[in-house]
Amino acid sequence: MVYNPEGRCIRVPAHPGYAPPRQACARTFQVKERYNLVYVCLGEPEKDLVAFPEWDKPAYHCYLAGPYFICSNGYRAIENFLDVAHFPFIHGGILGDLDRPEIEDYEVVINEDGLFAKNIRVWQPDPYGTGVGDFVIYDYWAFRPLTAYLRKYSPNGDCLTLLYNVASVSEEECIAWMSGSLNYAHSISDEKIRAFQDKIVLQDLNNLESHFPKKLPLNVPLEFHVPSDRSTLMYRKWLKQLGITYGIL
Ligand SMILES: [Fe+2]
């Protein structure tokens, strides 16, 4: 069957002369293709898709990783993406060091564009691939409840960005995609970059999927927090302000 953009069947290949009746139609949705993904809006989109400014810049090596099927609430997946304190414990030797787990205080702001946290200094064991540890800086944005973005950069100019798109499958399951960009290591193949990304995400999933309750406890005091949780605490505050109830306790 061939359909027009309004969803009407306009041709049946097996019957070239056949004129499909008006009731031969499919339900239509607004669709956009961007960052090697197809975005579908099940209702009326309130905003355009989130910008990923590095995607078309030649200085950046861009790639898509995923999909990752996660037995976790989508908001918990975003919280995990926004969190830096877990690096030494979940990604030890790669993104963090158990001997340097301290996180300095940082500021988180909520405004009409969402939530953002800037200048979070994190010690990493090998940020440049030289075997020498150093501090890197993370900036985070949650532009939508299930779309977040981070920029990690170093004083030497190396910059990595990730756009994290999460789609809820149910209140306790989601699928995630990660679009990434690097302004360094242009000779590394997409395959190797994706394998690295898969390894990091798998480490996260082993932790994330063990969190209970599965739903996010916004209205019940089931979890306690420390100052380095500020980004996730503010994220929860923002979800509450938005009046989100799906997947929420
Ligand atoms: Fe992680």
Coordinates of C-alpha atoms and ligand atoms in Angstrom, one line a residue:
M1 CA 0.0 0.0 0.0
V2 CA 1.2 3.6 -0.7
Y3 CA -0.1 6.4 1.6
N4 CA 0.0 10.1 1.1
P5 CA 1.3 12.4 4.0
E6 CA -2.3 12.8 5.3
G7 CA -2.4 9.0 5.7
R8 CA -4.8 8.3 2.8
C9 CA -4.1 5.1 0.8
I10 CA -3.5 6.3 -2.7
R11 CA -2.2 3.2 -4.4
V12 CA -2.3 -0.6 -4.1
P13 CA 0.7 -2.0 -6.1
A14 CA -1.0 -5.4 -6.7
H15 CA -3.9 -3.6 -8.4
P16 CA -2.6 -0.6 -10.4
G17 CA -6.0 0.6 -11.6
Y18 CA -7.7 0.3 -8.2
A19 CA -8.9 3.5 -6.5
P20 CA -8.7 2.9 -2.7
P21 CA -11.8 4.1 -0.8
R22 CA -11.6 7.1 1.4
Q23 CA -11.8 5.0 4.6
A24 CA -8.5 3.3 3.6
C25 CA -6.4 5.5 5.7
A26 CA -3.8 5.3 8.5
R27 CA -3.4 7.4 11.6
T28 CA -0.7 10.0 11.1
F29 CA 1.8 11.5 13.4
Q30 CA 4.2 14.4 13.1
V31 CA 7.7 13.1 12.3
K32 CA 11.1 14.6 12.0
E33 CA 14.5 13.1 11.1
R34 CA 17.5 14.5 12.9
Y35 CA 20.8 13.3 14.3
N36 CA 20.3 9.9 12.5
L37 CA 17.1 9.4 14.5
V38 CA 13.4 9.5 13.6
Y39 CA 11.4 11.5 16.2
V40 CA 7.7 11.0 16.4
C41 CA 5.3 13.2 18.3
L42 CA 2.2 11.3 19.5
G43 CA 0.3 14.6 20.0
E44 CA 0.9 18.2 19.0
P45 CA 4.5 19.3 19.5
E46 CA 4.8 22.2 21.9
K47 CA 8.5 22.9 20.9
D48 CA 10.9 22.0 18.2
L49 CA 13.4 19.2 18.6
V50 CA 16.4 20.0 20.9
A51 CA 19.4 21.4 19.2
F52 CA 22.6 19.4 19.0
P53 CA 24.9 22.2 17.6
E54 CA 27.9 20.0 17.0
W55 CA 26.1 17.6 14.7
D56 CA 26.8 19.4 11.4
K57 CA 30.2 20.9 12.3
P58 CA 33.2 19.4 10.5
A59 CA 35.4 19.9 13.5
Y60 CA 33.4 17.3 15.4
H61 CA 33.3 13.5 14.8
C62 CA 29.6 12.7 15.4
Y63 CA 28.1 9.3 16.0
L64 CA 24.9 7.6 17.2
A65 CA 25.0 4.9 19.9
G66 CA 22.1 2.7 21.1
P67 CA 19.3 1.9 21.3
Y68 CA 19.7 0.8 24.9
F69 CA 16.7 -1.1 26.3
I70 CA 16.6 -0.3 30.0
C71 CA 14.5 -1.9 32.7
S72 CA 14.2 1.4 34.4
N73 CA 11.9 4.4 34.5
G74 CA 12.9 6.9 31.9
Y75 CA 13.3 9.7 34.5
R76 CA 15.7 7.6 36.5
A77 CA 17.7 7.1 33.3
I78 CA 18.0 10.9 32.9
E79 CA 18.9 11.3 36.5
N80 CA 21.7 8.8 36.0
F81 CA 22.9 10.8 33.0
L82 CA 22.9 14.1 35.0
D83 CA 24.8 12.6 37.9
V84 CA 28.6 12.8 38.3
A85 CA 29.1 11.5 41.8
H86 CA 28.7 7.9 40.6
F87 CA 31.7 8.0 38.2
P88 CA 34.3 6.6 40.6
F89 CA 32.0 3.8 41.8
I90 CA 30.4 2.7 38.5
H91 CA 33.0 3.8 36.0
G92 CA 36.1 3.4 38.1
G93 CA 39.4 3.6 36.2
I94 CA 37.7 5.3 33.2
L95 CA 35.5 8.3 34.2
G96 CA 36.3 8.3 37.9
D97 CA 38.8 7.3 40.6
L98 CA 37.9 5.8 43.9
D99 CA 40.8 7.7 45.5
R100 CA 39.4 11.0 44.3
P101 CA 35.6 10.7 44.7
E102 CA 35.0 14.3 46.0
I103 CA 32.6 16.6 44.1
E104 CA 32.8 20.3 44.8
D105 CA 29.7 22.3 45.3
Y106 CA 28.0 23.4 42.0
E107 CA 25.0 25.4 41.0
V108 CA 21.8 24.2 39.2
V109 CA 19.4 26.5 37.6
I110 CA 15.8 25.9 36.3
N111 CA 14.5 28.3 33.7
E112 CA 12.1 28.4 30.7
D113 CA 14.7 26.3 28.7
G114 CA 14.8 23.5 31.3
L115 CA 17.5 22.7 33.9
F116 CA 21.2 23.4 33.6
A117 CA 24.2 22.8 35.8
K118 CA 27.6 24.2 34.9
N119 CA 31.3 24.0 35.8
I120 CA 31.2 20.7 37.6
R121 CA 34.8 19.7 38.1
V122 CA 35.5 15.9 38.0
W123 CA 38.8 14.1 38.5
Q124 CA 39.3 11.5 35.8
P125 CA 42.1 8.9 35.7
D126 CA 42.9 9.3 32.0
P127 CA 41.0 12.1 30.3
Y128 CA 43.5 12.5 27.4
G129 CA 44.5 8.9 26.8
T130 CA 48.0 9.7 28.2
G131 CA 47.7 7.7 31.4
V132 CA 47.9 11.0 33.5
G133 CA 44.9 12.0 35.6
D134 CA 43.4 15.5 35.5
F135 CA 40.3 17.5 36.2
V136 CA 37.7 17.9 33.4
I137 CA 34.6 20.1 33.5
Y138 CA 31.0 19.0 32.9
D139 CA 28.1 21.2 31.9
Y140 CA 24.6 19.6 31.9
W141 CA 21.3 20.6 30.4
A142 CA 17.9 18.8 30.7
F143 CA 16.0 20.6 27.9
R144 CA 13.0 18.3 28.1
P145 CA 12.0 15.8 30.9
L146 CA 13.4 12.9 28.8
T147 CA 16.1 14.7 26.7
A148 CA 19.4 15.8 28.3
Y149 CA 22.7 17.0 26.9
L150 CA 26.2 17.3 28.4
R151 CA 29.4 18.9 27.4
K152 CA 32.6 17.7 28.8
Y153 CA 35.7 19.7 28.2
S154 CA 39.3 20.1 29.2
P155 CA 41.7 23.0 29.4
N156 CA 43.5 21.6 26.4
G157 CA 40.4 22.2 24.2
D158 CA 39.2 18.7 23.9
C159 CA 35.4 18.6 24.0
L160 CA 32.9 15.8 24.0
T161 CA 29.1 16.3 23.9
L162 CA 26.3 13.8 24.3
L163 CA 22.6 14.2 23.5
Y164 CA 20.6 11.6 25.5
N165 CA 17.2 10.8 24.1
V166 CA 15.0 8.6 26.2
A167 CA 11.6 7.2 25.2
S168 CA 9.3 5.6 27.8
V169 CA 8.1 2.2 26.9
S170 CA 6.2 1.8 30.1
E171 CA 6.3 3.5 33.5
E172 CA 9.2 1.1 34.4
E173 CA 11.0 0.6 31.1
C174 CA 12.6 2.9 28.5
I175 CA 14.7 2.9 25.4
A176 CA 17.6 5.4 25.1
W177 CA 19.8 6.7 22.3
M178 CA 23.0 8.6 22.6
S179 CA 24.1 11.0 19.9
G180 CA 27.7 12.0 20.5
S181 CA 30.4 14.3 19.2
L182 CA 34.1 14.6 19.8
N183 CA 36.4 17.4 18.5
Y184 CA 39.4 15.1 19.0
A185 CA 40.4 11.5 18.1
H186 CA 39.1 11.8 14.5
S187 CA 41.0 8.7 13.5
I188 CA 39.0 6.4 15.9
S189 CA 36.4 4.4 14.1
D190 CA 32.7 4.8 14.9
E191 CA 32.7 1.2 15.8
K192 CA 35.3 1.7 18.5
I193 CA 33.6 4.8 19.9
R194 CA 30.3 3.0 20.0
A195 CA 31.9 0.0 21.7
F196 CA 33.3 2.4 24.4
Q197 CA 29.9 4.0 24.8
D198 CA 28.2 0.6 25.1
K199 CA 30.6 -0.4 27.8
I200 CA 29.9 2.8 29.9
V201 CA 26.1 2.5 29.4
L202 CA 26.2 -1.2 30.4
Q203 CA 28.0 -0.2 33.6
D204 CA 25.2 2.3 34.3
L205 CA 22.5 -0.2 33.5
N206 CA 23.8 -2.8 36.0
N207 CA 23.4 -0.1 38.6
L208 CA 20.3 1.7 37.3
E209 CA 18.1 -1.4 36.9
S210 CA 18.6 -2.3 40.5
H211 CA 17.0 0.9 41.8
F212 CA 13.7 0.5 43.6
P213 CA 11.0 1.6 43.6
K214 CA 11.1 1.6 39.8
K215 CA 8.9 4.6 39.6
L216 CA 10.4 8.0 40.6
P217 CA 9.4 8.9 44.2
L218 CA 8.6 12.6 43.7
N219 CA 5.8 12.7 46.3
V220 CA 7.0 10.2 48.9
P221 CA 10.1 10.6 51.0
L222 CA 11.7 7.2 50.1
E223 CA 15.3 8.3 49.3
F224 CA 17.8 10.6 50.9
H225 CA 20.2 12.9 49.2
V226 CA 23.5 14.6 49.7
P227 CA 24.8 18.0 48.2
S228 CA 26.4 16.3 45.1
D229 CA 22.9 15.1 44.2
R230 CA 21.8 18.7 43.6
S231 CA 21.3 18.2 39.8
T232 CA 19.0 15.2 40.3
L233 CA 17.2 16.9 43.2
M234 CA 16.6 20.0 41.0
Y235 CA 15.5 17.7 38.2
R236 CA 12.9 16.2 40.5
K237 CA 11.8 19.6 41.5
W238 CA 11.4 20.6 37.8
L239 CA 9.4 17.5 37.0
K240 CA 7.1 18.3 39.9
Q241 CA 6.7 21.9 38.6
L242 CA 5.8 20.5 35.2
G243 CA 3.1 18.4 36.8
I244 CA 4.4 15.1 35.4
T245 CA 2.6 12.1 36.9
Y246 CA 3.4 9.2 34.5
G247 CA 6.0 6.9 36.1
I248 CA 5.8 9.0 39.3
L249 CA 5.2 7.8 42.9
Ligands
FE1 FE 27.3 6.6 34.4

